[in-house]
Amino acid sequence: MEMDGVNENAWWTLPENFDAPLVTFIDEAQDQHIFGHEDLHLRRIEVHSNTLIQLERWFTASGQTRVTVVGPFRAKQWLMDMIWSVGSQEAYHQARGEEMLQRVRNQPLTNADFDASFRVRSHSWGLSPPDRMKGTT
């Protein structure tokens, strides 16, 4: 998924990428940790994930931030997985979330990143990988 301002097939030109935004709520500390003070890392995360992220701070009475993500489905899924993992109480998921956060801050996400995230989620949730169809490799 390359971002190219001249490309007529860029992700933001496809209406389906805006049809079903993913929404979650995070606390202020997690907001600051992921997106940085004054959203220092927000733009880089958006560019590297090919998404647009809207942060609505103090959305709830308890002061949570509503995070809305639009973009290609796999990218949205990956980001939500990262946000959930960073905020997890389990050390394994937290460590995985930190790795994911550093990855999206430092380089564009690839299909291999999306595939790896799906495999880990499937394993963690007890889902078995799909069997290969007869006649495919």
PDB file of N, CA, C and O in Angstrom, residues 28-57:
ATOM      1  N   GLU A  28      -6.494   8.861  29.002  1.00  0.00           N
ATOM      2  CA  GLU A  28      -5.541   9.916  28.660  1.00  0.00           C
ATOM      3  C   GLU A  28      -4.100   9.405  28.613  1.00  0.00           C
ATOM      4  O   GLU A  28      -3.333   9.771  27.723  1.00  0.00           O
ATOM      5  N   ALA A  29      -3.730   8.545  29.558  1.00  0.00           N
ATOM      6  CA  ALA A  29      -2.355   8.036  29.589  1.00  0.00           C
ATOM      7  C   ALA A  29      -2.042   7.214  28.337  1.00  0.00           C
ATOM      8  O   ALA A  29      -0.966   7.352  27.744  1.00  0.00           O
ATOM      9  N   GLN A  30      -2.994   6.375  27.917  1.00  0.00           N
ATOM     10  CA  GLN A  30      -2.769   5.578  26.711  1.00  0.00           C
ATOM     11  C   GLN A  30      -2.737   6.470  25.474  1.00  0.00           C
ATOM     12  O   GLN A  30      -1.929   6.262  24.567  1.00  0.00           O
ATOM     13  N   ASP A  31      -3.576   7.477  25.438  1.00  0.00           N
ATOM     14  CA  ASP A  31      -3.583   8.460  24.348  1.00  0.00           C
ATOM     15  C   ASP A  31      -2.205   9.100  24.216  1.00  0.00           C
ATOM     16  O   ASP A  31      -1.604   9.133  23.141  1.00  0.00           O
ATOM     17  N   GLN A  32      -1.675   9.581  25.331  1.00  0.00           N
ATOM     18  CA  GLN A  32      -0.362  10.229  25.318  1.00  0.00           C
ATOM     19  C   GLN A  32       0.740   9.254  24.928  1.00  0.00           C
ATOM     20  O   GLN A  32       1.658   9.604  24.191  1.00  0.00           O
ATOM     21  N   HIS A  33       0.622   8.019  25.420  1.00  0.00           N
ATOM     22  CA  HIS A  33       1.645   7.017  25.132  1.00  0.00           C
ATOM     23  C   HIS A  33       1.684   6.673  23.643  1.00  0.00           C
ATOM     24  O   HIS A  33       2.757   6.578  23.050  1.00  0.00           O
ATOM     25  N   ILE A  34       0.521   6.486  23.039  1.00  0.00           N
ATOM     26  CA  ILE A  34       0.474   6.073  21.634  1.00  0.00           C
ATOM     27  C   ILE A  34       0.720   7.248  20.694  1.00  0.00           C
ATOM     28  O   ILE A  34       1.564   7.169  19.800  1.00  0.00           O
ATOM     29  N   PHE A  35      -0.004   8.327  20.890  1.00  0.00           N
ATOM     30  CA  PHE A  35       0.031   9.429  19.918  1.00  0.00           C
ATOM     31  C   PHE A  35       0.995  10.550  20.290  1.00  0.00           C
ATOM     32  O   PHE A  35       1.288  11.405  19.462  1.00  0.00           O
ATOM     33  N   GLY A  36       1.502  10.537  21.525  1.00  0.00           N
ATOM     34  CA  GLY A  36       2.493  11.510  21.942  1.00  0.00           C
ATOM     35  C   GLY A  36       1.889  12.803  22.452  1.00  0.00           C
ATOM     36  O   GLY A  36       0.726  13.116  22.209  1.00  0.00           O
ATOM     37  N   HIS A  37       2.709  13.534  23.175  1.00  0.00           N
ATOM     38  CA  HIS A  37       2.310  14.846  23.691  1.00  0.00           C
ATOM     39  C   HIS A  37       1.982  15.757  22.510  1.00  0.00           C
ATOM     40  O   HIS A  37       2.765  15.852  21.566  1.00  0.00           O
ATOM     41  N   GLU A  38       0.831  16.379  22.566  1.00  0.00           N
ATOM     42  CA  GLU A  38       0.349  17.247  21.481  1.00  0.00           C
ATOM     43  C   GLU A  38       0.348  16.514  20.134  1.00  0.00           C
ATOM     44  O   GLU A  38       0.658  17.085  19.090  1.00  0.00           O
ATOM     45  N   ASP A  39       0.042  15.229  20.184  1.00  0.00           N
ATOM     46  CA  ASP A  39      -0.097  14.379  18.983  1.00  0.00           C
ATOM     47  C   ASP A  39       1.179  14.312  18.143  1.00  0.00           C
ATOM     48  O   ASP A  39       1.122  14.201  16.908  1.00  0.00           O
ATOM     49  N   LEU A  40       2.302  14.317  18.805  1.00  0.00           N
ATOM     50  CA  LEU A  40       3.604  14.280  18.133  1.00  0.00           C
ATOM     51  C   LEU A  40       3.707  13.143  17.111  1.00  0.00           C
ATOM     52  O   LEU A  40       4.273  13.313  16.030  1.00  0.00           O
ATOM     53  N   HIS A  41       3.166  11.964  17.437  1.00  0.00           N
ATOM     54  CA  HIS A  41       3.319  10.789  16.569  1.00  0.00           C
ATOM     55  C   HIS A  41       2.104  10.518  15.689  1.00  0.00           C
ATOM     56  O   HIS A  41       2.135   9.606  14.860  1.00  0.00           O
ATOM     57  N   LEU A  42       1.033  11.280  15.852  1.00  0.00           N
ATOM     58  CA  LEU A  42      -0.220  10.996  15.141  1.00  0.00           C
ATOM     59  C   LEU A  42      -0.036  10.968  13.628  1.00  0.00           C
ATOM     60  O   LEU A  42      -0.412  10.002  12.963  1.00  0.00           O
ATOM     61  N   ARG A  43       0.521  12.003  13.055  1.00  0.00           N
ATOM     62  CA  ARG A  43       0.645  12.080  11.593  1.00  0.00           C
ATOM     63  C   ARG A  43       1.493  10.936  11.040  1.00  0.00           C
ATOM     64  O   ARG A  43       1.162  10.336  10.023  1.00  0.00           O
ATOM     65  N   ARG A  44       2.582  10.607  11.733  1.00  0.00           N
ATOM     66  CA  ARG A  44       3.455   9.527  11.269  1.00  0.00           C
ATOM     67  C   ARG A  44       2.710   8.187  11.316  1.00  0.00           C
ATOM     68  O   ARG A  44       2.828   7.382  10.398  1.00  0.00           O
ATOM     69  N   ILE A  45       1.928   7.960  12.357  1.00  0.00           N
ATOM     70  CA  ILE A  45       1.147   6.726  12.455  1.00  0.00           C
ATOM     71  C   ILE A  45       0.127   6.666  11.317  1.00  0.00           C
ATOM     72  O   ILE A  45      -0.048   5.624  10.689  1.00  0.00           O
ATOM     73  N   GLU A  46      -0.516   7.789  11.028  1.00  0.00           N
ATOM     74  CA  GLU A  46      -1.473   7.823   9.921  1.00  0.00           C
ATOM     75  C   GLU A  46      -0.797   7.507   8.588  1.00  0.00           C
ATOM     76  O   GLU A  46      -1.295   6.686   7.809  1.00  0.00           O
ATOM     77  N   VAL A  47       0.314   8.150   8.324  1.00  0.00           N
ATOM     78  CA  VAL A  47       1.019   7.950   7.053  1.00  0.00           C
ATOM     79  C   VAL A  47       1.509   6.510   6.926  1.00  0.00           C
ATOM     80  O   VAL A  47       1.318   5.871   5.891  1.00  0.00           O
ATOM     81  N   HIS A  48       2.094   5.971   7.994  1.00  0.00           N
ATOM     82  CA  HIS A  48       2.648   4.618   7.940  1.00  0.00           C
ATOM     83  C   HIS A  48       1.573   3.531   7.890  1.00  0.00           C
ATOM     84  O   HIS A  48       1.851   2.410   7.460  1.00  0.00           O
ATOM     85  N   SER A  49       0.345   3.857   8.331  1.00  0.00           N
ATOM     86  CA  SER A  49      -0.722   2.851   8.317  1.00  0.00           C
ATOM     87  C   SER A  49      -1.743   3.091   7.206  1.00  0.00           C
ATOM     88  O   SER A  49      -2.688   2.322   7.056  1.00  0.00           O
ATOM     89  N   ASN A  50      -1.573   4.165   6.449  1.00  0.00           N
ATOM     90  CA  ASN A  50      -2.537   4.524   5.396  1.00  0.00           C
ATOM     91  C   ASN A  50      -3.945   4.676   5.963  1.00  0.00           C
ATOM     92  O   ASN A  50      -4.913   4.122   5.432  1.00  0.00           O
ATOM     93  N   THR A  51      -4.059   5.415   7.054  1.00  0.00           N
ATOM     94  CA  THR A  51      -5.352   5.661   7.690  1.00  0.00           C
ATOM     95  C   THR A  51      -5.471   7.129   8.060  1.00  0.00           C
ATOM     96  O   THR A  51      -4.485   7.866   8.039  1.00  0.00           O
ATOM     97  N   LEU A  52      -6.680   7.525   8.401  1.00  0.00           N
ATOM     98  CA  LEU A  52      -6.925   8.811   9.049  1.00  0.00           C
ATOM     99  C   LEU A  52      -7.453   8.491  10.437  1.00  0.00           C
ATOM    100  O   LEU A  52      -8.327   7.629  10.598  1.00  0.00           O
ATOM    101  N   ILE A  53      -6.929   9.182  11.432  1.00  0.00           N
ATOM    102  CA  ILE A  53      -7.302   8.926  12.820  1.00  0.00           C
ATOM    103  C   ILE A  53      -7.826  10.225  13.417  1.00  0.00           C
ATOM    104  O   ILE A  53      -7.148  11.253  13.365  1.00  0.00           O
ATOM    105  N   GLN A  54      -9.027  10.158  13.966  1.00  0.00           N
ATOM    106  CA  GLN A  54      -9.603  11.319  14.638  1.00  0.00           C
ATOM    107  C   GLN A  54      -9.593  11.050  16.134  1.00  0.00           C
ATOM    108  O   GLN A  54     -10.082  10.012  16.594  1.00  0.00           O
ATOM    109  N   LEU A  55      -9.036  11.987  16.888  1.00  0.00           N
ATOM    110  CA  LEU A  55      -9.000  11.893  18.341  1.00  0.00           C
ATOM    111  C   LEU A  55      -9.939  12.937  18.922  1.00  0.00           C
ATOM    112  O   LEU A  55      -9.800  14.124  18.627  1.00  0.00           O
ATOM    113  N   GLU A  56     -10.895  12.492  19.709  1.00  0.00           N
ATOM    114  CA  GLU A  56     -11.815  13.405  20.376  1.00  0.00           C
ATOM    115  C   GLU A  56     -11.595  13.253  21.873  1.00  0.00           C
ATOM    116  O   GLU A  56     -12.102  12.328  22.501  1.00  0.00           O
ATOM    117  N   ARG A  57     -10.825  14.176  22.421  1.00  0.00           N
ATOM    118  CA  ARG A  57     -10.452  14.092  23.827  1.00  0.00           C
ATOM    119  C   ARG A  57     -11.603  14.518  24.722  1.00  0.00           C
ATOM    120  O   ARG A  57     -12.417  15.343  24.356  1.00  0.00           O
TER     121      ARG A  57
END
